[in-house]
mmCIF file of C-alpha atoms in Angstrom:
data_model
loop_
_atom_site.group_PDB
_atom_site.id
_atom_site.type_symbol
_atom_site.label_atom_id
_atom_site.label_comp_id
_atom_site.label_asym_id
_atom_site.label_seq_id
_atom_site.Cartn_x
_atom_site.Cartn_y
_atom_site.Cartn_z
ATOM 1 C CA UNK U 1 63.689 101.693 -10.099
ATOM 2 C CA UNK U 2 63.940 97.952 -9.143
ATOM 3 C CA UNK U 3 60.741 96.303 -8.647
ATOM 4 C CA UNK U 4 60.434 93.472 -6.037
ATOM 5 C CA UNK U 5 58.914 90.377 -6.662
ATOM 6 C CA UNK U 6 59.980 88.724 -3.813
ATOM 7 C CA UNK U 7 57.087 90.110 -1.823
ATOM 8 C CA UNK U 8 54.547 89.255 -4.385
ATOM 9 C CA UNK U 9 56.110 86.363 -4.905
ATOM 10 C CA UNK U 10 55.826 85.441 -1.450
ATOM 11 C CA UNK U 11 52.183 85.957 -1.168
ATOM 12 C CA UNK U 12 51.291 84.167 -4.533
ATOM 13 C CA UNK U 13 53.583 82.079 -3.596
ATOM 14 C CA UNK U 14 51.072 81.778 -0.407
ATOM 15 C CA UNK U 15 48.185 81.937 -1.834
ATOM 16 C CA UNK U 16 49.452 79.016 -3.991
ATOM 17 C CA UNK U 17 49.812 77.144 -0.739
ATOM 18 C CA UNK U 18 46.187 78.488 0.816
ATOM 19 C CA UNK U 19 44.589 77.033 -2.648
ATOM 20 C CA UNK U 20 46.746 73.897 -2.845
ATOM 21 C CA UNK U 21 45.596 73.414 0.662
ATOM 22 C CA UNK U 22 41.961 74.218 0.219
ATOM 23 C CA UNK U 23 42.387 71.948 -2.610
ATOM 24 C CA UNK U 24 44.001 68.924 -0.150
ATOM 25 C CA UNK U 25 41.276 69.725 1.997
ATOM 26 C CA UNK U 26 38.655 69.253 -0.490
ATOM 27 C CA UNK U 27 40.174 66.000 -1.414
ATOM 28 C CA UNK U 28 40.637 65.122 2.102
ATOM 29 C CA UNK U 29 36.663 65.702 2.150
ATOM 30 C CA UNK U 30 36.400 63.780 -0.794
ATOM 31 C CA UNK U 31 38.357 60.770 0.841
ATOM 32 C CA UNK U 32 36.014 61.148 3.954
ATOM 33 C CA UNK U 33 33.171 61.123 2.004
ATOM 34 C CA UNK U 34 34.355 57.941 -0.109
ATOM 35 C CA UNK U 35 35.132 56.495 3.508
ATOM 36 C CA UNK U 36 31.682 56.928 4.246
ATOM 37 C CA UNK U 37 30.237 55.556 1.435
ATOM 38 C CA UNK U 38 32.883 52.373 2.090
ATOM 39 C CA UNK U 39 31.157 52.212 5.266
ATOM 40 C CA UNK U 40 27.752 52.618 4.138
ATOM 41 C CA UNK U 41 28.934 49.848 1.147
ATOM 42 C CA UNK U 42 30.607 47.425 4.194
ATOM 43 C CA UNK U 43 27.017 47.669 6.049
ATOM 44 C CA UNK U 44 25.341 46.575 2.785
ATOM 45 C CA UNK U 45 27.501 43.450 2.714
ATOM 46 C CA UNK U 46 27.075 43.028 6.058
ATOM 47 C CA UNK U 47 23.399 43.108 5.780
ATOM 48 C CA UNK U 48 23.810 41.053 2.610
ATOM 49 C CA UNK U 49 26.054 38.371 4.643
ATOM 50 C CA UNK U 50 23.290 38.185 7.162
ATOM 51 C CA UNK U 51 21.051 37.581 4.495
ATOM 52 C CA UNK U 52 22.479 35.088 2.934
ATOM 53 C CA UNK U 53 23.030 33.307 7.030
ATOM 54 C CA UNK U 54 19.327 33.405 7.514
ATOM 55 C CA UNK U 55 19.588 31.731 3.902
ATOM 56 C CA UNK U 56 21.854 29.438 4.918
ATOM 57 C CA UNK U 57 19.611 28.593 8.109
ATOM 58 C CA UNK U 58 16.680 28.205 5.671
ATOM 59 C CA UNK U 59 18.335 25.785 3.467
ATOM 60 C CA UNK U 60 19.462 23.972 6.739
ATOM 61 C CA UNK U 61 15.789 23.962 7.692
ATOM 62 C CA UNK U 62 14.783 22.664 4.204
ATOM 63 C CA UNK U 63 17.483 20.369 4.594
ATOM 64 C CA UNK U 64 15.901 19.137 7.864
ATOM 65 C CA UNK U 65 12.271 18.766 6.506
ATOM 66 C CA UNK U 66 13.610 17.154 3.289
ATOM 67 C CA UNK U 67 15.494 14.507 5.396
ATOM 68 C CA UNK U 68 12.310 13.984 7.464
ATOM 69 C CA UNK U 69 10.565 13.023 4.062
ATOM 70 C CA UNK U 70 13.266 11.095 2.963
ATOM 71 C CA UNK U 71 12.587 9.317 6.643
ATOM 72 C CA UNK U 72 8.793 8.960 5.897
ATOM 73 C CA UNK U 73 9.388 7.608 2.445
ATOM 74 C CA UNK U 74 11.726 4.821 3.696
ATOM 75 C CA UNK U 75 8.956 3.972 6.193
ATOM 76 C CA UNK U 76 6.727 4.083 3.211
ATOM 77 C CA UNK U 77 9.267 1.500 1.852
ATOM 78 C CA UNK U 78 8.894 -0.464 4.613
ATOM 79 C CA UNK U 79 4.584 -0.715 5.041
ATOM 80 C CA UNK U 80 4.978 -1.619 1.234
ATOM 81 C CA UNK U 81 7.634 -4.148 1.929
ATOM 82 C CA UNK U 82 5.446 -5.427 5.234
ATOM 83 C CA UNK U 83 2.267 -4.892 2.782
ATOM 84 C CA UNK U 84 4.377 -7.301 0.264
ATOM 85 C CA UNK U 85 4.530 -9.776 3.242
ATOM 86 C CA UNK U 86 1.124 -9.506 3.959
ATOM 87 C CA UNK U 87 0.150 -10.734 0.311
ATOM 88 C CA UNK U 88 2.600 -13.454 0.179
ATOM 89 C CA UNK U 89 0.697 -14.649 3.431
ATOM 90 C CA UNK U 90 -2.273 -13.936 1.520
ATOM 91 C CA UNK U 91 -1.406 -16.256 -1.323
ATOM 92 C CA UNK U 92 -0.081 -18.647 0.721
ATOM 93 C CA UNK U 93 -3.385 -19.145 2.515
ATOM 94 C CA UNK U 94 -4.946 -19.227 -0.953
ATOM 95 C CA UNK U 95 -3.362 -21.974 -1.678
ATOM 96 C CA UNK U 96 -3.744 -23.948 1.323
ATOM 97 C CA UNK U 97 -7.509 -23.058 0.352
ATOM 98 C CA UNK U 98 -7.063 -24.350 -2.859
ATOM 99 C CA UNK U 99 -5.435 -27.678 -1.306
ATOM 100 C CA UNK U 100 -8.582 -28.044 1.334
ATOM 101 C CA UNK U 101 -11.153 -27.547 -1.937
ATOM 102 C CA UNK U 102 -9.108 -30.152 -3.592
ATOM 103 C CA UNK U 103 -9.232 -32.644 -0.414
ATOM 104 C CA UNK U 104 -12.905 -31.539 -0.179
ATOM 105 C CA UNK U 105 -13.594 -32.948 -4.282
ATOM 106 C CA UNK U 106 -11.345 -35.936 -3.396
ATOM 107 C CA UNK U 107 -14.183 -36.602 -0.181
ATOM 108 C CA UNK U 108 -17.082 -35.687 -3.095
ATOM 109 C CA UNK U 109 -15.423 -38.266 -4.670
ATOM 110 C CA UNK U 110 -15.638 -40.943 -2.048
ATOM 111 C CA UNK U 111 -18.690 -39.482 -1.131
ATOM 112 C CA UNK U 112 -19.897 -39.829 -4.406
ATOM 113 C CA UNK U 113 -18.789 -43.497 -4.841
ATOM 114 C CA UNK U 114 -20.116 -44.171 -1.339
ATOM 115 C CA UNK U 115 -23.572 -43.324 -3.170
ATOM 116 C CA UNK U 116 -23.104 -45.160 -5.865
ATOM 117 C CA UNK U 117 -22.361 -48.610 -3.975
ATOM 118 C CA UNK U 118 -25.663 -47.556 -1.790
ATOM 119 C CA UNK U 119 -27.550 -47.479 -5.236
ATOM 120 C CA UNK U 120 -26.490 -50.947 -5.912
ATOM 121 C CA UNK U 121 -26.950 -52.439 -2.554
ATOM 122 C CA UNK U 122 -30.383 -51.006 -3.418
ATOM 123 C CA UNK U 123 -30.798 -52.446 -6.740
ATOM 124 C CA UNK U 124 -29.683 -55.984 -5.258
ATOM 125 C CA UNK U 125 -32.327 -55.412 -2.152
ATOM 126 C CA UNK U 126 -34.808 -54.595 -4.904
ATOM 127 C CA UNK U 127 -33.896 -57.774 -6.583
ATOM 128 C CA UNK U 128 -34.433 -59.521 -3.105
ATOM 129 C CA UNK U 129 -37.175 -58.573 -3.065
ATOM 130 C CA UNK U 130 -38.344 -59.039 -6.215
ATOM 131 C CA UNK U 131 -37.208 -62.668 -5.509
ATOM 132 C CA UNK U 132 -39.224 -62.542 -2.247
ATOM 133 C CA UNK U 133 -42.520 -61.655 -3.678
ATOM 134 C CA UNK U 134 -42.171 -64.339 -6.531
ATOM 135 C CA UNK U 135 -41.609 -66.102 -4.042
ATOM 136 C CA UNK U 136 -44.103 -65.263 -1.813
ATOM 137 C CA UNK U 137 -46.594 -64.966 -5.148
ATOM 138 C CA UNK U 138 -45.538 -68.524 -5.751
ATOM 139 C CA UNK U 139 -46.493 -69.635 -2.445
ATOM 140 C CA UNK U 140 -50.103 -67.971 -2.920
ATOM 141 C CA UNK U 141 -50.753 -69.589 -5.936
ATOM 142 C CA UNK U 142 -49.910 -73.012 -4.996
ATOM 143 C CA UNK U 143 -51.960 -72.325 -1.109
ATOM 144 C CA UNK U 144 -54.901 -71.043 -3.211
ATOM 145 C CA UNK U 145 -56.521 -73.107 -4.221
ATOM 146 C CA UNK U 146 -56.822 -74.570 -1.107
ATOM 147 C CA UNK U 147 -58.053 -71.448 0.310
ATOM 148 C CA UNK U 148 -60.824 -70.670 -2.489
ATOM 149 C CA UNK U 149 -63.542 -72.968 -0.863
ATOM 150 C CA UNK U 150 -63.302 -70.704 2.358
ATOM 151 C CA UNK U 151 -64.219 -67.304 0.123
ATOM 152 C CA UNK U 152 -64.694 -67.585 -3.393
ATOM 153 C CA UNK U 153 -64.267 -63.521 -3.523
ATOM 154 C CA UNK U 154 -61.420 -63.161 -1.811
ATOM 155 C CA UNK U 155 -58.300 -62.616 -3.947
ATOM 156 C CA UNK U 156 -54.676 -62.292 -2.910
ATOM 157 C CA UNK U 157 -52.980 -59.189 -3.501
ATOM 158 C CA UNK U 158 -49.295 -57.960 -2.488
ATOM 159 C CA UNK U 159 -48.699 -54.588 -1.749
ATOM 160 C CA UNK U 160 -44.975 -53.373 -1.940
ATOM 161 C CA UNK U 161 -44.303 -50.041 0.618
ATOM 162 C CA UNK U 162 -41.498 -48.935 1.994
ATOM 163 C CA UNK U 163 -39.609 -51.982 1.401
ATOM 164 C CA UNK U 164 -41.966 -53.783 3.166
ATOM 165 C CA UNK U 165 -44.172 -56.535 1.389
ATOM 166 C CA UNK U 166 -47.788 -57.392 2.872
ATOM 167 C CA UNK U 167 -49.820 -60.236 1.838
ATOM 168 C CA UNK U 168 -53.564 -59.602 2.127
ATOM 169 C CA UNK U 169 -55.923 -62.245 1.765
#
């Protein structure tokens, strides 16, 4: 008796096939799956690109507002440079201040002087007088004995006021 395998073999043969099939299926699954999680992965990095675009924007904004101080310090700069200015000005009057104070001592000075020649045309006008009444005292002496018969008790005195000299008798 001769045994076939040819019809057994067929149909492992087959069923080798069905499995291997089954199996390429599986692993077609597999690959579909993986595909998936690709996609699901490429929709991370695209979320994680548009992250890092409203990141970007953010450090554009920053950027902005950074420039914008950068702006206000320079005009910072510029009240200190005009405040600077100011001071110079400042100084500058200060010493045209100092120059008017010193003008102002130099008039003191005349002023001062001015005085001081007063005093001695007042020392010499004292001396005048002083002449004048010696005078004058002179004169009184020599007239009075001429005038002593009139009133015994009447003496002559001089009285010196205000610059003035009066001769009472």
């Amino acid at each position: 008796m001769r045994i076939s395998f040819a019809s057994n073999s067929t149909q492992v043969r087959q069923e080798a096939w069905k499995v291997r099939l089954e199996i390429w299926k599986v692993r077609l699954e597999i690959w579909k799956v993986r595909v998936e999680i690709w996609k699901v992965r490429l929709e991370i990095w695209k979320v994680r690109l548009e992250i890092w675009k409203v990141r970007v924007e953010i450090w554009k904004v920053r950027l902005e507002i950074w420039k914008v101080r950068l702006e206000i310090w320079k005009v910072r700069v510029q009240i200190w440079k005009v405040r600077v200015e100011i001071w110079k000005v400042r100084v500058e009057i200060w010493k045209v201040r100092v120059e008017i104070w010193k003008v102002r001592v130099e008039i003191w000075k005349v002023r001062l002087e001015i005085w001081k020649v007063r005093v001695e045309i007042w020392k010499v006008r004292l001396e005048i007088w002083k002449v004048r009444v010696e005078i004058l005292l002179g004169s009184v002496a020599k007239y009075d004995s001429h005038w002593a018969h009139f009133n015994k008790t009447q003496a002559c005195s001089t009285t010196f006021d205000n610059g003035t000299l009066y001769l009472i008798l």
